[in-house]
Amino acid sequence: MVREIPVYHIQHDFTDCIKDVQEGKLEEDSFYINKDLTLDKIKEYRVNIRSQDDSEYDAGQGNTFQKVTPDRYRAILDGDLCSFQACSSDYSAETEDTEWTAVDAIDTPTSQYVLGDSNGNIHLYYELFNPLYKIEEAHFGDITSVKFFPSGKLILSASTDMRMKIWSLEDRFNPRTFVGHQGPITDTAIIDRGRNVLSSSKDGKLKLWECGSGKAVATMFRKENPNDAINSMSLLVDNSPGREQNNGPLEFGTLGKRALAGHSSGVVTMHDIFSKDEQLQLPNEFMCACNAVAASEGKQNSIYAGYQDGTVAEWDLRFPAKSVSSISFNKGTPINTLCATDRFLYISSEPDTSIKLDISGENGSSTSQEPATFLVSNDNKVSQFIQAPRKDSVVSVGNRGFIAAYKVYYNS
């Protein structure tokens, strides 16, 4: 059974309202919390801030709002508990012209971030999002994926222009372009040390590439429908010890690697990169497209899938016939992206809602058991999340130049 999560939006600058009263700039102030009743109807609550209040505030009619930490808050509204987390750092662009579409991070040789935008540009930043440079017109369409190679000296970019490219961060040179997909590339993965890379596309294909030659080594697809568009991909890595094997002269480190592919049909397939076999299918349980897939290192057999109708489901790969649990919020609006860390699942939904779920509870909690924390923004649509290099925060990027870091708390 799908659990419905009520959606709340809080005034994005509510922490400034609290700060102004606490610092004596104002005697009192207020801000709103809106609960979405339907897609076009809301209920508004007003939280009143007064100088004599410390960490708990009146939200009217017996409702309360409480400060937990400097960036975490919770409210009891009509008997329901809802939680909010403000960003710990806001690195948003000064202008709202930029729409960020992809992000990655690495701590080698130092903390670095790479971002792609909707105009085909690639932007490199070092720690705390200090800009280094921009590669203009790297692609002729939206950047859909950017990935650092393990060395931290190269990046892989992909785009709706059906091309994938390698870039040197030292001189911005493009030594290799991969051509062969017949539809927009939707996701990428770097295999092992980076001699092979993997791509997914709206043409329904997963392609394994060899970086030295630029050749497509193998093509994988859903058996029943080779043209079933792939909207999202996630790489699963088996780290158990074993004998290293190469599968031919153009494959390196593919043993123990599997790819999850979320299809427009709603089916999720899993492919063994070494054998090229399709190992299993997760059925179209929710009768709509699968837009996003993600896997958590902390839950070996669990994966998460986000769907066009606003549903997010947890699946156990050992029992693929039916999902373990599922949630829905903003029902009827698409899930944009998922990001799973060892403890949390980050979810973005159209048009402007992002939440965090704790998935690390006793015996590995499922999506049906934990309350959601709403990530506060100025009604921004988040396109991607990435864990920061030191794993102390998760960074989200999106429209109107939005870049924000949310601190990771391992204690409730």
Short mmCIF file of C-alpha atoms in Angstrom, two decimals:
data_model
loop_
_atom_site.label_atom_id
_atom_site.label_comp_id
_atom_site.label_asym_id
_atom_site.label_seq_id
_atom_site.Cartn_x
_atom_site.Cartn_y
_atom_site.Cartn_z
CA MET A 1 0.00 0.00 0.00
CA VAL A 2 1.31 3.45 -0.93
CA ARG A 3 1.75 5.82 2.01
CA GLU A 4 0.77 9.40 1.22
CA ILE A 5 3.11 12.05 2.63
CA PRO A 6 1.46 15.45 3.13
CA VAL A 7 3.50 18.24 1.54
CA TYR A 8 4.48 21.38 3.43
CA HIS A 9 6.26 24.50 2.18
CA ILE A 10 7.82 26.99 4.56
CA GLN A 11 8.75 30.61 3.81
CA HIS A 12 12.29 30.28 2.49
CA ASP A 13 13.74 33.11 4.62
CA PHE A 14 12.05 32.05 7.87
CA THR A 15 15.40 31.79 9.66
CA ASP A 16 16.01 35.49 8.93
CA CYS A 17 12.65 36.30 10.54
CA ILE A 18 13.69 34.45 13.69
CA LYS A 19 17.15 36.03 13.68
CA ASP A 20 15.80 39.58 13.28
CA VAL A 21 13.64 39.19 16.39
CA GLN A 22 16.35 37.44 18.42
CA GLU A 23 18.86 40.21 17.60
CA GLY A 24 16.39 42.93 18.54
CA LYS A 25 15.97 44.35 15.05
CA LEU A 26 12.22 43.67 15.32
CA GLU A 27 9.99 43.14 18.34
CA GLU A 28 7.99 40.49 16.52
CA ASP A 29 7.62 38.94 13.09
CA SER A 30 5.85 36.03 11.42
CA PHE A 31 6.22 33.63 8.51
CA TYR A 32 4.02 31.10 6.74
CA ILE A 33 3.89 27.33 6.44
CA ASN A 34 1.65 26.07 3.65
CA LYS A 35 0.18 22.60 3.49
CA ASP A 36 -0.73 21.38 0.01
CA LEU A 37 -4.29 20.04 0.17
CA THR A 38 -4.44 19.47 -3.60
CA LEU A 39 -2.22 20.53 -6.49
CA ASP A 40 -4.01 23.90 -6.59
CA LYS A 41 -5.27 24.37 -3.02
CA ILE A 42 -3.33 25.09 0.19
CA LYS A 43 -3.90 25.68 3.89
CA GLU A 44 -1.77 28.43 5.45
CA TYR A 45 -0.42 28.47 9.00
CA ARG A 46 1.24 31.57 10.51
CA VAL A 47 4.14 31.16 12.92
CA ASN A 48 4.53 34.16 15.23
CA ILE A 49 7.98 35.13 16.50
CA ARG A 50 8.20 37.26 19.64
CA SER A 51 11.25 38.55 21.49
CA GLN A 52 10.42 36.60 24.67
CA ASP A 53 10.32 33.28 22.78
CA ASP A 54 13.43 31.11 22.94
CA SER A 55 13.16 28.02 20.74
CA GLU A 56 9.43 27.28 20.59
CA TYR A 57 6.95 29.49 18.77
CA ASP A 58 3.18 29.78 18.45
CA ALA A 59 1.66 28.70 15.13
CA GLY A 60 -1.93 29.48 16.12
CA GLN A 61 -4.87 27.32 17.24
CA GLY A 62 -2.72 25.06 19.41
CA ASN A 63 -0.09 24.51 16.70
CA THR A 64 3.61 24.86 17.55
CA PHE A 65 6.93 25.40 15.78
CA GLN A 66 10.21 24.39 17.43
CA LYS A 67 13.90 24.92 16.76
CA VAL A 68 15.91 21.68 17.07
CA THR A 69 19.32 22.87 15.81
CA PRO A 70 20.32 26.08 13.99
CA ASP A 71 19.15 24.54 10.70
CA ARG A 72 16.57 21.92 11.78
CA TYR A 73 13.02 22.67 12.86
CA ARG A 74 9.82 20.77 13.47
CA ALA A 75 6.17 21.73 13.71
CA ILE A 76 3.00 20.17 15.07
CA LEU A 77 0.19 21.32 12.78
CA ASP A 78 -3.33 20.01 13.42
CA GLY A 79 -1.76 17.09 15.25
CA ASP A 80 0.64 16.13 12.44
CA LEU A 81 4.43 16.30 12.84
CA CYS A 82 6.44 17.84 10.01
CA SER A 83 10.17 18.59 9.90
CA PHE A 84 12.20 21.14 7.97
CA GLN A 85 15.91 21.54 7.30
CA ALA A 86 17.34 24.83 6.11
CA CYS A 87 20.52 24.80 4.05
CA SER A 88 23.77 25.19 5.99
CA SER A 89 25.33 27.09 3.08
CA ASP A 90 23.79 28.78 0.05
CA TYR A 91 26.09 29.04 -2.98
CA SER A 92 23.42 30.02 -5.48
CA ALA A 93 24.46 32.03 -8.52
CA GLU A 94 24.06 35.80 -8.30
CA THR A 95 21.78 35.77 -11.32
CA GLU A 96 18.84 33.44 -11.85
CA ASP A 97 19.61 32.86 -15.52
CA THR A 98 21.52 29.62 -14.93
CA GLU A 99 19.68 26.31 -14.72
CA TRP A 100 21.94 23.68 -13.21
CA THR A 101 21.23 20.22 -14.61
CA ALA A 102 24.08 18.02 -13.31
CA VAL A 103 26.65 17.92 -10.50
CA ASP A 104 29.49 15.76 -9.18
CA ALA A 105 32.09 16.10 -6.43
CA ILE A 106 35.47 14.58 -5.55
CA ASP A 107 38.14 14.97 -2.87
CA THR A 108 41.09 14.19 -5.17
CA PRO A 109 43.56 15.91 -5.32
CA THR A 110 41.48 18.46 -3.39
CA SER A 111 37.76 19.12 -2.91
CA GLN A 112 36.27 19.92 -6.32
CA TYR A 113 32.81 20.28 -7.81
CA VAL A 114 31.77 20.15 -11.44
CA LEU A 115 28.38 21.41 -12.63
CA GLY A 116 26.60 21.29 -15.98
CA ASP A 117 23.89 23.66 -17.13
CA SER A 118 21.01 23.76 -19.58
CA ASN A 119 23.06 25.73 -22.12
CA GLY A 120 25.70 23.02 -22.54
CA ASN A 121 28.32 24.72 -20.36
CA ILE A 122 30.52 22.99 -17.77
CA HIS A 123 31.61 24.83 -14.61
CA LEU A 124 34.43 23.79 -12.29
CA TYR A 125 34.63 24.90 -8.66
CA TYR A 126 37.00 24.14 -5.84
CA GLU A 127 36.05 23.88 -2.16
CA LEU A 128 33.14 26.07 -0.98
CA PHE A 129 32.15 26.64 -4.60
CA ASN A 130 34.86 29.12 -5.45
CA PRO A 131 34.84 29.25 -9.27
CA LEU A 132 37.83 28.06 -11.26
CA TYR A 133 36.64 28.28 -14.86
CA LYS A 134 33.86 27.52 -17.31
CA ILE A 135 33.99 25.41 -20.46
CA GLU A 136 31.55 27.23 -22.71
CA GLU A 137 29.43 25.31 -25.22
CA ALA A 138 30.93 21.99 -24.22
CA HIS A 139 27.76 20.44 -25.68
CA PHE A 140 24.93 21.52 -27.97
CA GLY A 141 22.20 20.62 -25.48
CA ASP A 142 21.46 20.26 -21.78
CA ILE A 143 24.23 18.65 -19.77
CA THR A 144 22.60 15.55 -18.28
CA SER A 145 25.59 14.09 -16.44
CA VAL A 146 29.04 15.14 -15.24
CA LYS A 147 31.42 12.74 -13.51
CA PHE A 148 34.97 13.02 -12.18
CA PHE A 149 37.38 10.27 -13.08
CA PRO A 150 39.03 8.77 -9.96
CA SER A 151 42.24 10.73 -10.61
CA GLY A 152 40.40 14.03 -10.26
CA LYS A 153 42.19 15.26 -13.39
CA LEU A 154 39.54 14.37 -15.98
CA ILE A 155 35.77 14.67 -16.20
CA LEU A 156 33.15 12.86 -18.27
CA SER A 157 30.20 14.86 -19.56
CA ALA A 158 27.03 13.80 -21.38
CA SER A 159 24.19 15.67 -23.00
CA THR A 160 20.90 15.61 -24.79
CA ASP A 161 23.01 16.14 -27.93
CA MET A 162 23.63 12.34 -27.85
CA ARG A 163 27.34 12.76 -27.18
CA MET A 164 29.63 11.96 -24.29
CA LYS A 165 33.00 13.71 -23.87
CA ILE A 166 36.16 13.50 -21.78
CA TRP A 167 37.76 16.77 -20.65
CA SER A 168 41.18 17.48 -19.16
CA LEU A 169 40.90 19.78 -16.15
CA GLU A 170 44.45 21.03 -16.66
CA ASP A 171 43.99 22.57 -20.11
CA ARG A 172 40.23 22.06 -20.82
CA PHE A 173 41.15 19.91 -23.83
CA ASN A 174 38.62 17.39 -25.13
CA PRO A 175 40.69 14.32 -26.08
CA ARG A 176 37.78 11.96 -26.67
CA THR A 177 34.18 12.20 -27.87
CA PHE A 178 31.90 9.16 -27.81
CA VAL A 179 29.32 8.97 -30.60
CA GLY A 180 26.82 6.18 -31.16
CA HIS A 181 23.60 6.79 -29.25
CA GLN A 182 20.47 7.57 -31.25
CA GLY A 183 18.74 9.52 -28.47
CA PRO A 184 19.62 11.91 -25.63
CA ILE A 185 22.08 10.48 -23.12
CA THR A 186 20.46 10.40 -19.69
CA ASP A 187 23.17 9.12 -17.34
CA THR A 188 26.76 7.90 -17.12
CA ALA A 189 28.98 5.84 -14.84
CA ILE A 190 32.73 5.39 -14.63
CA ILE A 191 33.88 1.79 -14.30
CA ASP A 192 36.66 1.03 -11.82
CA ARG A 193 39.71 3.24 -12.55
CA GLY A 194 38.15 4.76 -15.63
CA ARG A 195 39.39 2.81 -18.63
CA ASN A 196 35.74 1.98 -19.36
CA VAL A 197 32.66 4.16 -18.99
CA LEU A 198 28.95 3.39 -19.23
CA SER A 199 26.12 5.45 -20.68
CA SER A 200 22.31 5.23 -20.83
CA SER A 201 20.04 6.85 -23.37
CA LYS A 202 16.49 7.56 -24.44
CA ASP A 203 17.20 5.18 -27.34
CA GLY A 204 16.80 2.33 -24.83
CA LYS A 205 20.47 1.33 -24.84
CA LEU A 206 23.18 0.95 -22.24
CA LYS A 207 26.58 1.26 -23.90
CA LEU A 208 29.97 0.24 -22.51
CA TRP A 209 32.83 2.31 -23.95
CA GLU A 210 36.63 1.99 -23.97
CA CYS A 211 38.17 5.39 -23.34
CA GLY A 212 41.47 4.90 -25.16
CA SER A 213 39.90 4.05 -28.52
CA GLY A 214 36.49 5.66 -28.05
CA LYS A 215 34.86 2.41 -29.21
CA ALA A 216 31.56 1.04 -27.97
CA VAL A 217 32.54 -2.34 -26.54
CA ALA A 218 29.03 -3.60 -25.83
CA THR A 219 25.38 -2.58 -26.06
CA MET A 220 22.71 -3.79 -23.61
CA PHE A 221 18.95 -3.27 -23.60
CA ARG A 222 15.66 -4.61 -22.30
CA LYS A 223 15.00 -7.94 -23.99
CA GLU A 224 11.28 -7.45 -24.60
CA ASN A 225 11.67 -3.95 -26.02
CA PRO A 226 15.14 -2.82 -27.13
CA ASN A 227 13.83 0.73 -27.67
CA ASP A 228 12.32 1.19 -24.19
CA ALA A 229 13.83 4.57 -23.26
CA ILE A 230 16.16 4.65 -20.25
CA ASN A 231 15.56 7.70 -18.06
CA SER A 232 18.02 6.93 -15.28
CA MET A 233 20.87 4.56 -14.46
CA SER A 234 22.69 3.52 -11.29
CA LEU A 235 25.86 1.43 -11.03
CA LEU A 236 25.98 -1.37 -8.44
CA VAL A 237 29.45 -2.50 -7.37
CA ASP A 238 30.20 -5.82 -5.67
CA ASN A 239 33.22 -5.13 -3.46
CA SER A 240 33.65 -8.72 -2.28
CA PRO A 241 37.19 -10.02 -2.83
CA GLY A 242 37.76 -12.03 -5.95
CA ARG A 243 40.14 -12.64 -8.80
CA GLU A 244 40.43 -9.66 -11.15
CA GLN A 245 39.39 -10.60 -14.66
CA ASN A 246 39.36 -8.72 -17.93
CA ASN A 247 36.73 -9.66 -20.47
CA GLY A 248 38.69 -9.03 -23.64
CA PRO A 249 41.30 -6.43 -24.65
CA LEU A 250 38.94 -3.43 -24.33
CA GLU A 251 37.32 -4.22 -20.95
CA PHE A 252 38.84 -3.45 -17.58
CA GLY A 253 37.31 -3.90 -14.14
CA THR A 254 33.82 -4.86 -15.29
CA LEU A 255 33.64 -7.98 -13.09
CA GLY A 256 31.16 -7.48 -10.24
CA LYS A 257 29.56 -4.40 -11.83
CA ARG A 258 25.84 -4.24 -12.55
CA ALA A 259 23.72 -1.45 -14.00
CA LEU A 260 20.17 -0.58 -12.99
CA ALA A 261 18.12 1.08 -15.72
CA GLY A 262 14.81 2.86 -15.14
CA HIS A 263 12.68 2.74 -18.30
CA SER A 264 9.84 4.84 -19.69
CA SER A 265 7.66 1.71 -19.58
CA GLY A 266 7.98 1.72 -15.79
CA VAL A 267 10.11 -1.41 -15.82
CA VAL A 268 13.51 -1.42 -14.09
CA THR A 269 16.12 -3.77 -15.55
CA MET A 270 19.44 -4.93 -14.11
CA HIS A 271 22.34 -5.85 -16.39
CA ASP A 272 25.62 -7.59 -15.59
CA ILE A 273 28.34 -5.47 -17.17
CA PHE A 274 30.83 -8.36 -17.31
CA SER A 275 28.56 -11.01 -18.86
CA LYS A 276 26.22 -8.51 -20.63
CA ASP A 277 23.23 -10.55 -19.39
CA GLU A 278 19.96 -9.00 -18.30
CA GLN A 279 19.72 -10.44 -14.80
CA LEU A 280 16.26 -9.35 -13.71
CA GLN A 281 13.33 -7.03 -14.26
CA LEU A 282 11.27 -5.14 -11.71
CA PRO A 283 7.71 -4.93 -13.07
CA ASN A 284 5.69 -1.84 -13.94
CA GLU A 285 3.84 -1.95 -10.62
CA PHE A 286 2.79 1.72 -10.72
CA MET A 287 1.71 1.86 -14.37
CA CYS A 288 3.86 4.88 -15.29
CA ALA A 289 7.41 5.76 -16.32
CA CYS A 290 10.35 5.20 -13.99
CA ASN A 291 12.24 8.50 -13.90
CA ALA A 292 14.98 7.79 -11.36
CA VAL A 293 16.82 4.87 -9.76
CA ALA A 294 19.30 4.84 -6.88
CA ALA A 295 21.08 2.36 -4.63
CA SER A 296 22.42 2.76 -1.09
CA GLU A 297 25.80 1.38 -0.02
CA GLY A 298 24.29 0.70 3.40
CA LYS A 299 21.56 -1.62 2.07
CA GLN A 300 23.09 -4.26 -0.16
CA ASN A 301 19.95 -5.73 -1.73
CA SER A 302 17.72 -2.65 -1.73
CA ILE A 303 17.24 -0.16 -4.53
CA TYR A 304 14.92 2.82 -4.90
CA ALA A 305 12.89 3.91 -7.91
CA GLY A 306 11.01 7.16 -8.50
CA TYR A 307 8.06 7.32 -10.89
CA GLN A 308 6.16 9.76 -13.08
CA ASP A 309 3.13 9.79 -10.76
CA GLY A 310 5.09 10.93 -7.69
CA THR A 311 5.64 7.48 -6.18
CA VAL A 312 8.97 6.34 -4.71
CA ALA A 313 9.32 2.60 -4.12
CA GLU A 314 11.85 0.43 -2.34
CA TRP A 315 12.63 -2.91 -4.01
CA ASP A 316 14.49 -5.94 -2.70
CA LEU A 317 16.50 -7.43 -5.57
CA ARG A 318 16.15 -10.91 -4.05
CA PHE A 319 12.35 -10.71 -4.37
CA PRO A 320 11.69 -8.71 -7.54
CA ALA A 321 8.02 -9.57 -8.08
CA LYS A 322 6.69 -6.72 -5.93
CA SER A 323 8.03 -3.60 -4.21
CA VAL A 324 8.77 -3.77 -0.48
CA SER A 325 7.14 -0.42 0.30
CA SER A 326 6.28 2.87 -1.35
CA ILE A 327 5.46 6.48 -0.61
CA SER A 328 3.80 9.20 -2.62
CA PHE A 329 3.86 12.97 -2.29
CA ASN A 330 2.75 15.68 -4.68
CA LYS A 331 0.63 12.88 -6.14
CA GLY A 332 0.44 13.13 -9.91
CA THR A 333 3.67 15.10 -10.29
CA PRO A 334 6.90 13.46 -11.49
CA ILE A 335 9.86 12.48 -9.37
CA ASN A 336 12.88 14.34 -10.78
CA THR A 337 15.83 12.62 -9.13
CA LEU A 338 16.92 10.36 -6.28
CA CYS A 339 20.17 10.22 -4.31
CA ALA A 340 20.83 7.45 -1.78
CA THR A 341 23.62 7.70 0.78
CA ASP A 342 24.45 5.12 3.44
CA ARG A 343 21.70 6.52 5.66
CA PHE A 344 19.41 8.89 3.77
CA LEU A 345 17.35 8.98 0.60
CA TYR A 346 17.06 12.43 -1.01
CA ILE A 347 14.10 12.96 -3.33
CA SER A 348 13.16 15.82 -5.65
CA SER A 349 9.66 16.16 -7.09
CA GLU A 350 8.10 18.53 -9.59
CA PRO A 351 7.78 21.41 -9.37
CA ASP A 352 9.52 22.57 -6.18
CA THR A 353 9.54 19.95 -3.42
CA SER A 354 12.58 18.15 -2.00
CA ILE A 355 12.58 15.78 0.96
CA LYS A 356 14.96 13.57 2.92
CA LEU A 357 14.07 10.13 4.34
CA ASP A 358 16.07 8.18 6.91
CA ILE A 359 16.52 4.67 5.49
CA SER A 360 18.95 3.33 8.10
CA GLY A 361 16.62 2.28 10.93
CA GLU A 362 16.55 -1.03 12.75
CA ASN A 363 16.97 -3.87 10.26
CA GLY A 364 17.08 -1.21 7.55
CA SER A 365 13.97 0.90 7.64
CA SER A 366 11.83 1.08 4.55
CA THR A 367 10.38 4.11 2.83
CA SER A 368 7.04 3.43 4.49
CA GLN A 369 8.18 3.85 8.10
CA GLU A 370 10.09 7.12 8.48
CA PRO A 371 8.74 10.69 8.53
CA ALA A 372 10.00 13.03 5.83
CA THR A 373 12.17 16.10 6.34
CA PHE A 374 11.44 18.92 3.89
CA LEU A 375 14.56 20.61 2.50
CA VAL A 376 14.01 24.36 2.45
CA SER A 377 14.57 26.37 -0.73
CA ASN A 378 12.99 29.32 -2.49
CA ASP A 379 10.59 26.99 -4.35
CA ASN A 380 13.45 25.70 -6.49
CA LYS A 381 13.21 22.64 -8.68
CA VAL A 382 16.17 20.41 -7.81
CA SER A 383 17.69 18.54 -10.74
CA GLN A 384 20.37 16.55 -8.89
CA PHE A 385 21.87 15.87 -5.45
CA ILE A 386 25.45 14.85 -4.66
CA GLN A 387 27.18 13.96 -1.42
CA ALA A 388 29.93 16.47 -0.60
CA PRO A 389 33.51 15.16 -0.78
CA ARG A 390 33.86 14.92 3.01
CA LYS A 391 30.35 13.40 3.33
CA ASP A 392 29.36 16.02 5.90
CA SER A 393 26.67 17.49 3.67
CA VAL A 394 24.60 16.86 0.57
CA VAL A 395 24.58 19.48 -2.19
CA SER A 396 21.50 20.13 -4.32
CA VAL A 397 21.47 22.05 -7.60
CA GLY A 398 18.57 23.26 -9.72
CA ASN A 399 16.84 26.06 -11.51
CA ARG A 400 17.37 29.80 -11.04
CA GLY A 401 21.04 29.24 -10.19
CA PHE A 402 20.23 27.21 -7.06
CA ILE A 403 23.17 25.58 -5.23
CA ALA A 404 22.76 24.70 -1.55
CA ALA A 405 24.42 22.39 0.97
CA TYR A 406 22.41 20.58 3.65
CA LYS A 407 24.31 19.29 6.66
CA VAL A 408 24.19 15.55 7.31
CA TYR A 409 23.18 14.62 10.85
CA TYR A 410 23.81 11.07 12.03
CA ASN A 411 21.98 11.59 15.32
CA SER A 412 18.29 12.49 15.37
#
